[in-house]
Amino acid sequence: VEKEFDEKTLPFWRKRRYHIVIMMLFGLFCLLSMRMILSVAIVSMTKTNNITLDDGTVVEEQEFEWNSKQQGLILSSFFYGYMATQLISGFLSARFGGHLVFGISVLGTSILSLLLPFAAEIHLSVFIAARIFQGFFGGGAFTAIIAILANWAPVNERTFLTNTALMGYYFGNIAAMLLSGIIIVAWGWRVLFYIFGAIGCICYICWILVVKESPKHDSFITEAEKKFIISSIGERKSKKISHPWKDMLTSLPVWAIAVGHFTTMWGQFTLQTQLPTFLNDIFNYNIDTTGILSAIPYMLLASMLSITGYFADWLQVKGYLTTGQVRRYFNCFTYLTQMIFMLLVAFNTNPVLTIVYLTLGVGVDAFTWSGYAINALDLAPSHAAIIKGIGITLGGCSGILSPLVSGYIVTDKSREQWQLVFFIAAGIYLFGAVFSWLFVRGSIQPWAKIDLEEMERRNEASRCNRTS
């Protein structure tokens, strides 16, 4: 007979919610690496090489003769599809389950990664179209994660579990930046897309075997863990939820989440898509060195995610800060700190100090994942996937605009042009800090009636237990 455990004595490796989080981490790793490898590959794809002809003449040759504006369009094209799918994926996650949407997101992105080298050889427009569709599939992942966590994450572990899963986001960045240059030098840029596409397909197979919609649909979860999770977050009786669209779209706390997405994603996409090019333009680093240096900031960030998530939950459990204060303070601290580091990068001419400033500026971003990134679950758990979709839709605009703006500004690769790119990022960080301070909230909103009723049921059950 299998030994019975209660939740507190259940070994951590038996807890299914941790299995779910590890699979989300693996999935995000695949999705983000497939998104980011082009940022390094495009340097090789457009590099000018000296070719010596048979008669001894030396000529310059590019495999793809894309100018800076075309490269900006290519790097931003992913986000056209990414932005278009957010509300759709939020609705589908709420209706059919985030586990299904996330799995399809991984599979579709992986297949398109395998096809991208062929698309590039056909025509620029075909390549851009493939990236748009890749963004369409990849865009559903984050709203799906919120829907999954709404079913699996106990309230007092919400930030820690979310941040642990989101470590995959930055592990993917690290792998893309760290390995892309090495793979390109060894085997060429095409192999880069094949390797990461194949890893994504393997991840999808593992996902469908391990991840279930909720504890009540999981045949491997222990009864103790199932009761623990349901007693913490409640149990939704139906997927047919009526979303209060007008209330959500006119709610300033919801818009604070959206502005948080835009602010963070502008800085992220500026660095993710432009950092290898910046290091190559200003400091003349070659492609393998550029990839390694671009990965360093994300190593610090990934290492801090679980720490900041645990710290955020600890502050709330101990009663030092309310949920709203944690979200507000973490957002504002991050944005103001990042603004300072962006300005330091803009004025600095020392390559070592530049890497230090970029590393610290990116690393401190770990705090925002305990802020705006999880805030939708505080305001309205039953509508969290939709709210996340609204936020990422606005944030996706920055993914479109940031590479385009950089492409139009940086036309002759001068330091002054790159300074303007960093000045714009610093200004957006300042705006995000002010908006977060004024409008971030951390409690269930009056229009989230389903969640208010569920909270009242849990409070009543708790009162009855204490009385008995």
Coordinates of C-alpha atoms in Angstrom, one line a residue:
V1 CA 0.0 0.0 0.0
E2 CA 1.4 3.4 -1.0
K3 CA 2.4 5.6 2.0
E4 CA 0.1 8.5 2.6
F5 CA 1.6 12.0 3.0
D6 CA 0.1 15.3 4.0
E7 CA 1.1 18.4 2.1
K8 CA 3.8 19.5 4.5
T9 CA 5.6 16.1 4.6
L10 CA 5.1 15.3 0.9
P11 CA 8.6 15.2 -0.8
F12 CA 9.1 18.1 -3.1
W13 CA 9.8 15.7 -6.0
R14 CA 6.3 14.2 -5.6
K15 CA 4.6 17.5 -5.9
R16 CA 2.9 17.7 -9.3
R17 CA 2.8 21.5 -9.3
Y18 CA 6.6 21.5 -9.4
H19 CA 6.5 19.1 -12.4
I20 CA 4.2 21.5 -14.2
V21 CA 6.4 24.5 -13.4
I22 CA 9.5 22.6 -14.7
M23 CA 7.8 21.8 -17.9
M24 CA 6.7 25.5 -18.3
L25 CA 10.4 26.4 -17.8
F26 CA 11.5 24.0 -20.5
G27 CA 8.8 25.2 -22.8
L28 CA 9.7 28.9 -22.4
F29 CA 13.4 28.0 -22.8
C30 CA 12.5 26.5 -26.3
L31 CA 10.2 29.4 -27.3
L32 CA 12.6 32.2 -26.3
S33 CA 15.7 30.6 -27.8
M34 CA 13.8 30.1 -31.1
R35 CA 12.8 33.7 -31.0
M36 CA 16.2 35.1 -30.1
I37 CA 18.6 33.1 -32.3
L38 CA 17.8 35.3 -35.3
S39 CA 19.3 38.3 -33.5
V40 CA 22.7 36.7 -33.7
A41 CA 22.1 34.8 -36.9
I42 CA 21.3 38.0 -38.8
V43 CA 24.8 39.3 -38.2
S44 CA 26.2 36.3 -40.0
M45 CA 23.5 36.3 -42.7
T46 CA 24.3 39.9 -43.7
K47 CA 28.0 40.0 -43.0
T48 CA 30.2 41.3 -45.8
N49 CA 32.9 38.8 -46.7
N50 CA 36.0 39.4 -48.9
I51 CA 36.0 36.8 -51.8
T52 CA 39.1 36.3 -53.9
L53 CA 38.2 35.5 -57.5
D54 CA 40.3 33.2 -59.8
D55 CA 42.0 36.2 -61.4
G56 CA 43.1 37.5 -57.9
T57 CA 40.5 40.2 -57.7
V58 CA 39.1 40.7 -54.2
V59 CA 35.4 41.5 -54.1
E60 CA 32.9 42.0 -51.2
E61 CA 29.9 39.6 -51.0
Q62 CA 26.9 39.3 -48.7
E63 CA 24.7 36.2 -48.6
F64 CA 21.7 38.5 -48.0
E65 CA 21.9 42.1 -48.9
W66 CA 19.5 43.5 -46.4
N67 CA 20.0 47.1 -45.2
S68 CA 19.5 48.3 -41.7
K69 CA 15.8 49.2 -42.3
Q70 CA 15.1 45.8 -43.8
Q71 CA 16.9 44.1 -40.8
G72 CA 14.8 46.2 -38.4
L73 CA 11.7 45.0 -40.2
I74 CA 12.8 41.4 -40.1
L75 CA 13.6 41.5 -36.3
S76 CA 10.3 43.2 -35.6
S77 CA 8.1 41.0 -37.8
F78 CA 7.9 38.3 -35.1
F79 CA 5.9 40.7 -33.0
Y80 CA 3.2 41.4 -35.6
G81 CA 2.1 37.9 -35.1
Y82 CA 2.9 37.9 -31.4
M83 CA 0.7 40.9 -30.7
A84 CA -2.2 39.7 -32.9
T85 CA -2.6 36.5 -30.9
Q86 CA -2.7 37.7 -27.3
L87 CA -6.4 38.3 -26.8
I88 CA -7.2 35.2 -28.9
S89 CA -4.9 33.0 -26.8
G90 CA -6.2 34.5 -23.6
F91 CA -9.8 33.6 -24.6
L92 CA -8.8 30.1 -25.8
S93 CA -6.8 29.5 -22.6
A94 CA -9.7 30.5 -20.4
R95 CA -12.1 28.4 -22.5
F96 CA -10.2 25.2 -23.4
G97 CA -7.3 25.3 -21.0
G98 CA -3.9 26.9 -21.0
H99 CA -2.1 23.6 -21.2
L100 CA -3.5 23.0 -24.8
V101 CA -2.7 26.5 -25.9
F102 CA 0.9 26.3 -24.6
G103 CA 1.6 23.0 -26.2
I104 CA 0.3 24.3 -29.6
S105 CA 2.5 27.4 -29.2
V106 CA 5.6 25.3 -28.7
L107 CA 4.9 22.9 -31.6
G108 CA 4.0 25.6 -34.1
T109 CA 7.0 27.7 -33.3
S110 CA 9.3 24.7 -33.5
I111 CA 8.1 23.6 -36.9
L112 CA 8.5 27.1 -38.3
S113 CA 12.0 27.4 -36.9
L114 CA 12.9 24.3 -38.9
L115 CA 11.5 26.0 -42.0
L116 CA 13.0 29.5 -41.6
P117 CA 16.3 28.7 -43.5
F118 CA 14.3 27.6 -46.6
A119 CA 12.1 30.7 -46.3
A120 CA 15.1 33.0 -46.3
E121 CA 16.5 31.5 -49.5
I122 CA 13.1 31.9 -51.3
H123 CA 12.6 35.6 -50.7
L124 CA 12.7 38.3 -48.1
S125 CA 8.9 38.6 -48.0
V126 CA 8.6 34.8 -47.4
F127 CA 11.1 35.0 -44.6
I128 CA 9.2 37.8 -42.9
A129 CA 5.9 36.0 -43.3
A130 CA 7.4 32.9 -41.7
R131 CA 8.6 35.0 -38.7
I132 CA 5.1 36.6 -38.4
F133 CA 3.5 33.2 -38.2
Q134 CA 6.2 32.1 -35.7
G135 CA 5.2 35.1 -33.6
F136 CA 1.6 34.1 -33.9
F137 CA 2.2 30.7 -32.4
G138 CA 4.8 31.9 -29.9
G139 CA 2.6 34.7 -28.6
G140 CA 0.1 32.4 -27.0
A141 CA 2.5 31.0 -24.4
F142 CA 2.4 33.7 -21.7
T143 CA -1.3 34.1 -21.5
A144 CA -1.5 30.3 -21.4
I145 CA 1.0 30.2 -18.5
I146 CA -1.3 32.5 -16.5
A147 CA -4.2 30.3 -17.1
I148 CA -2.2 27.2 -16.0
L149 CA -1.0 28.9 -12.8
A150 CA -4.5 30.0 -12.0
N151 CA -5.3 26.3 -11.6
W152 CA -2.0 25.1 -10.1
A153 CA -0.4 27.8 -8.0
P154 CA -1.4 28.2 -4.3
V155 CA -1.8 31.8 -3.4
N156 CA 1.3 31.9 -1.1
E157 CA 3.5 30.3 -3.7
R158 CA 2.2 32.2 -6.7
T159 CA 5.1 34.5 -7.2
F160 CA 7.8 31.9 -6.5
L161 CA 6.3 29.4 -8.9
T162 CA 5.7 32.0 -11.6
N163 CA 9.3 33.3 -11.4
T164 CA 10.7 29.8 -11.4
A165 CA 8.8 29.0 -14.6
L166 CA 9.9 32.3 -16.2
M167 CA 13.5 31.4 -15.6
G168 CA 13.0 29.4 -18.8
Y169 CA 12.5 32.7 -20.6
Y170 CA 16.0 33.9 -19.7
F171 CA 17.6 30.5 -20.0
G172 CA 16.4 30.6 -23.6
N173 CA 17.9 34.0 -24.0
I174 CA 21.2 32.8 -22.5
A175 CA 21.3 29.7 -24.7
A176 CA 20.5 31.7 -27.8
M177 CA 23.1 34.4 -27.1
L178 CA 25.8 32.0 -25.8
L179 CA 25.5 29.2 -28.2
S180 CA 24.4 30.9 -31.4
G181 CA 27.7 32.4 -32.3
I182 CA 29.6 29.2 -31.5
I183 CA 27.2 27.1 -33.6
I184 CA 27.3 29.5 -36.5
V185 CA 31.1 29.6 -36.6
A186 CA 31.3 25.8 -36.4
W187 CA 28.4 24.7 -38.8
G188 CA 26.8 27.8 -40.2
W189 CA 23.6 29.8 -39.4
R190 CA 21.2 27.3 -40.9
V191 CA 22.1 24.6 -38.4
L192 CA 21.2 27.0 -35.6
F193 CA 17.6 27.0 -36.6
Y194 CA 17.5 23.2 -37.1
I195 CA 19.0 22.4 -33.6
F196 CA 16.6 24.7 -31.7
G197 CA 13.6 23.6 -33.8
A198 CA 14.3 20.0 -33.0
I199 CA 14.7 20.7 -29.3
G200 CA 11.3 22.4 -29.4
C201 CA 9.6 19.4 -31.0
I202 CA 11.0 17.1 -28.2
C203 CA 9.7 19.6 -25.6
Y204 CA 6.2 19.3 -27.1
I205 CA 6.2 15.5 -26.8
C206 CA 7.2 15.8 -23.1
W207 CA 4.6 18.5 -22.5
I208 CA 1.6 16.5 -23.7
L209 CA 2.7 13.5 -21.7
V210 CA 3.2 15.4 -18.4
V211 CA 1.0 18.5 -18.2
K212 CA -2.7 18.4 -17.3
E213 CA -5.2 21.2 -17.1
S214 CA -5.7 21.2 -13.4
P215 CA -5.2 19.1 -10.2
K216 CA -8.6 17.5 -10.6
H217 CA -7.6 16.3 -14.2
D218 CA -4.3 14.9 -13.1
S219 CA -4.2 11.1 -12.3
F220 CA -0.7 11.3 -10.8
I221 CA -1.3 14.0 -8.1
T222 CA -1.6 12.9 -4.5
E223 CA -4.9 13.6 -2.7
A224 CA -3.1 15.7 -0.1
E225 CA -1.6 18.0 -2.7
K226 CA -4.9 18.2 -4.6
K227 CA -6.8 19.3 -1.5
F228 CA -4.0 21.8 -0.6
I229 CA -4.2 23.5 -4.0
I230 CA -8.0 23.6 -4.2
S231 CA -8.3 24.9 -0.6
S232 CA -5.9 27.7 -1.5
I233 CA -7.3 28.9 -4.9
G234 CA -10.8 27.4 -4.9
E235 CA -12.3 25.4 -7.8
R236 CA -13.9 27.0 -10.8
K237 CA -17.1 25.2 -11.7
S238 CA -17.3 26.2 -15.3
K239 CA -15.1 27.4 -18.1
K240 CA -18.0 29.4 -19.6
I241 CA -16.9 32.7 -17.9
S242 CA -18.5 36.0 -18.8
H243 CA -15.7 38.5 -19.0
P244 CA -16.5 42.1 -17.9
W245 CA -14.8 43.7 -20.9
K246 CA -15.8 47.3 -20.3
D247 CA -14.7 47.1 -16.6
M248 CA -11.4 45.5 -17.5
L249 CA -10.6 48.0 -20.3
T250 CA -11.4 51.0 -18.1
S251 CA -9.6 49.7 -15.1
L252 CA -6.4 51.7 -14.2
P253 CA -4.9 48.8 -12.4
V254 CA -5.3 46.7 -15.6
W255 CA -3.7 49.5 -17.6
A256 CA -0.9 49.6 -15.0
I257 CA -0.2 45.9 -16.0
A258 CA -0.3 46.8 -19.7
V259 CA 2.1 49.8 -19.2
G260 CA 4.4 47.5 -17.2
H261 CA 4.5 45.1 -20.1
F262 CA 5.2 47.9 -22.6
T263 CA 7.9 49.4 -20.4
T264 CA 9.7 46.2 -19.7
M265 CA 9.4 44.8 -23.2
W266 CA 10.7 47.9 -24.8
G267 CA 13.9 47.6 -22.8
Q268 CA 14.1 43.9 -23.3
F269 CA 13.5 44.0 -27.0
T270 CA 15.9 46.9 -27.5
L271 CA 18.6 44.8 -25.9
Q272 CA 17.6 41.4 -27.2
T273 CA 17.3 42.4 -30.8
Q274 CA 20.0 45.1 -30.9
L275 CA 22.7 44.2 -28.3
P276 CA 24.7 41.9 -30.6
T277 CA 24.6 44.6 -33.3
F278 CA 25.5 47.3 -30.9
L279 CA 28.6 45.4 -29.6
N280 CA 29.7 44.7 -33.1
D281 CA 29.2 48.3 -34.3
I282 CA 30.8 50.2 -31.4
F283 CA 33.4 47.7 -30.0
N284 CA 34.0 45.6 -33.2
Y285 CA 33.5 42.3 -31.4
N286 CA 33.2 39.3 -33.7
I287 CA 30.1 37.1 -33.8
D288 CA 31.0 34.4 -31.3
T289 CA 32.3 37.0 -28.8
T290 CA 29.2 39.2 -29.3
G291 CA 27.0 36.2 -28.6
I292 CA 28.8 35.3 -25.4
L293 CA 28.9 38.9 -24.1
S294 CA 25.2 39.4 -24.9
A295 CA 24.4 36.3 -22.8
I296 CA 26.1 37.6 -19.6
P297 CA 23.3 40.0 -18.5
Y298 CA 20.7 37.2 -18.8
M299 CA 22.7 34.8 -16.7
L300 CA 22.5 37.3 -13.8
L301 CA 18.8 37.8 -14.4
A302 CA 17.9 34.1 -14.6
S303 CA 19.9 33.5 -11.4
M304 CA 17.9 36.2 -9.5
L305 CA 14.4 35.2 -10.6
S306 CA 13.6 32.5 -8.0
I307 CA 15.3 34.6 -5.3
T308 CA 13.2 37.7 -6.0
G309 CA 10.1 35.5 -6.3
Y310 CA 10.7 33.9 -2.9
F311 CA 11.5 37.3 -1.4
A312 CA 8.2 38.8 -2.7
D313 CA 6.2 35.9 -1.2
W314 CA 8.2 36.2 2.1
L315 CA 7.4 39.9 2.4
Q316 CA 3.7 39.2 2.1
V317 CA 3.6 36.1 4.3
K318 CA 5.4 37.9 7.1
G319 CA 3.1 40.9 6.7
Y320 CA 5.9 43.4 6.0
L321 CA 4.2 44.5 2.8
T322 CA 0.8 44.1 1.2
T323 CA 0.5 42.4 -2.2
G324 CA -0.1 45.8 -3.8
Q325 CA 2.9 47.3 -2.2
V326 CA 5.2 44.4 -3.4
R327 CA 3.9 44.8 -7.0
R328 CA 4.3 48.7 -6.9
Y329 CA 7.7 48.9 -5.2
F330 CA 9.3 46.1 -7.2
N331 CA 8.1 47.7 -10.5
C332 CA 9.3 51.2 -9.6
F333 CA 12.6 50.1 -8.1
T334 CA 13.4 48.2 -11.3
Y335 CA 12.4 50.9 -13.8
L336 CA 14.3 53.7 -12.1
T337 CA 17.4 51.6 -11.7
Q338 CA 17.2 50.5 -15.3
M339 CA 16.8 54.1 -16.4
I340 CA 20.1 55.0 -14.7
F341 CA 22.0 52.1 -16.3
M342 CA 20.6 53.0 -19.7
L343 CA 22.0 56.5 -19.3
L344 CA 25.3 55.2 -18.1
V345 CA 25.6 52.9 -21.2
A346 CA 24.8 55.8 -23.5
F347 CA 27.6 58.0 -22.1
N348 CA 30.2 55.3 -21.5
T349 CA 33.1 54.5 -23.9
N350 CA 34.7 51.7 -21.9
P351 CA 33.7 48.2 -23.2
V352 CA 34.1 46.5 -19.9
L353 CA 32.0 49.1 -18.0
T354 CA 29.4 48.9 -20.8
I355 CA 29.0 45.1 -20.2
V356 CA 28.9 45.7 -16.4
Y357 CA 26.1 48.4 -16.7
L358 CA 24.1 46.3 -19.2
T359 CA 24.5 43.2 -16.9
L360 CA 23.2 45.1 -13.8
G361 CA 20.5 46.8 -15.8
V362 CA 19.2 43.5 -17.2
G363 CA 19.7 41.6 -13.9
V364 CA 17.5 44.0 -11.8
D365 CA 14.7 43.2 -14.2
A366 CA 14.1 40.1 -12.1
F367 CA 12.1 42.2 -9.7
T368 CA 9.5 43.2 -12.2
W369 CA 8.5 39.5 -12.6
S370 CA 7.3 39.8 -9.1
G371 CA 5.5 42.9 -10.0
Y372 CA 3.4 43.5 -13.2
A373 CA 4.1 40.0 -14.6
I374 CA 2.0 38.2 -11.9
N375 CA -0.4 41.1 -11.0
A376 CA -3.2 39.8 -13.1
L377 CA -3.7 36.9 -10.8
D378 CA -4.1 39.4 -7.9
L379 CA -6.8 41.5 -9.6
A380 CA -9.0 38.8 -11.1
P381 CA -7.8 35.1 -11.2
S382 CA -10.7 34.0 -13.4
H383 CA -10.0 36.7 -16.0
A384 CA -6.2 36.7 -15.6
A385 CA -5.4 35.2 -19.0
I386 CA -7.5 37.9 -20.7
I387 CA -5.8 40.7 -18.6
K388 CA -2.4 39.2 -19.5
G389 CA -3.4 39.2 -23.1
I390 CA -4.3 42.9 -23.0
G391 CA -1.0 43.6 -21.3
I392 CA 1.1 41.6 -23.8
T393 CA -0.8 43.1 -26.7
L394 CA 0.4 46.6 -25.7
G395 CA 3.8 45.2 -24.8
G396 CA 4.0 43.6 -28.2
C397 CA 3.8 47.0 -29.8
S398 CA 7.2 47.7 -28.3
G399 CA 8.5 44.6 -29.9
I400 CA 7.4 46.0 -33.3
L401 CA 8.5 49.6 -32.7
S402 CA 11.8 49.1 -30.9
P403 CA 13.7 47.3 -33.7
L404 CA 12.1 49.6 -36.3
V405 CA 13.1 52.7 -34.4
S406 CA 16.6 51.4 -33.9
G407 CA 16.8 50.5 -37.5
Y408 CA 15.8 54.0 -38.6
I409 CA 18.1 55.8 -36.1
V410 CA 21.2 53.7 -36.5
T411 CA 22.0 54.1 -40.2
D412 CA 25.8 54.7 -40.1
K413 CA 26.6 52.8 -36.8
S414 CA 27.8 55.9 -35.0
R415 CA 28.0 56.2 -31.2
E416 CA 25.7 59.3 -31.3
Q417 CA 23.0 57.3 -33.0
W418 CA 23.2 54.5 -30.5
Q419 CA 23.0 57.0 -27.7
L420 CA 19.6 58.2 -28.9
V421 CA 18.4 54.6 -28.8
F422 CA 19.4 54.3 -25.1
F423 CA 17.9 57.8 -24.3
I424 CA 14.5 56.7 -25.6
A425 CA 14.7 53.5 -23.5
A426 CA 15.6 55.5 -20.4
G427 CA 12.6 57.9 -21.0
I428 CA 10.2 54.9 -21.3
Y429 CA 11.5 53.4 -18.1
L430 CA 10.8 56.7 -16.3
F431 CA 7.2 56.8 -17.6
G432 CA 6.7 53.2 -16.5
A433 CA 7.9 54.0 -12.9
V434 CA 5.5 57.0 -12.5
F435 CA 2.5 55.1 -13.9
S436 CA 3.2 52.1 -11.7
W437 CA 3.5 54.2 -8.6
L438 CA 0.1 55.8 -9.2
F439 CA -2.0 52.9 -10.4
V440 CA -0.7 49.5 -9.4
R441 CA -3.1 47.6 -7.1
G442 CA -2.8 44.1 -5.5
S443 CA -6.4 43.1 -4.5
I444 CA -9.3 41.5 -6.3
Q445 CA -11.2 44.2 -8.1
P446 CA -14.9 44.9 -7.6
W447 CA -15.8 43.9 -11.2
A448 CA -14.2 40.4 -10.7
K449 CA -17.5 39.1 -9.2
I450 CA -16.6 35.4 -9.8
D451 CA -13.4 35.7 -7.8
L452 CA -15.0 37.8 -5.0
E453 CA -17.7 35.1 -4.6
E454 CA -15.0 32.4 -4.5
M455 CA -13.0 34.4 -2.0
E456 CA -16.0 34.8 0.2
R457 CA -16.7 31.0 0.0
R458 CA -13.1 30.2 1.1
N459 CA -13.3 32.8 4.0
E460 CA -16.6 31.3 5.2
A461 CA -15.1 27.8 5.1
S462 CA -12.1 29.0 7.0
R463 CA -14.4 30.6 9.7
C464 CA -16.3 27.4 10.0
N465 CA -13.1 25.3 10.4
R466 CA -11.9 27.7 13.2
T467 CA -15.3 27.5 14.9
S468 CA -15.4 23.7 14.8

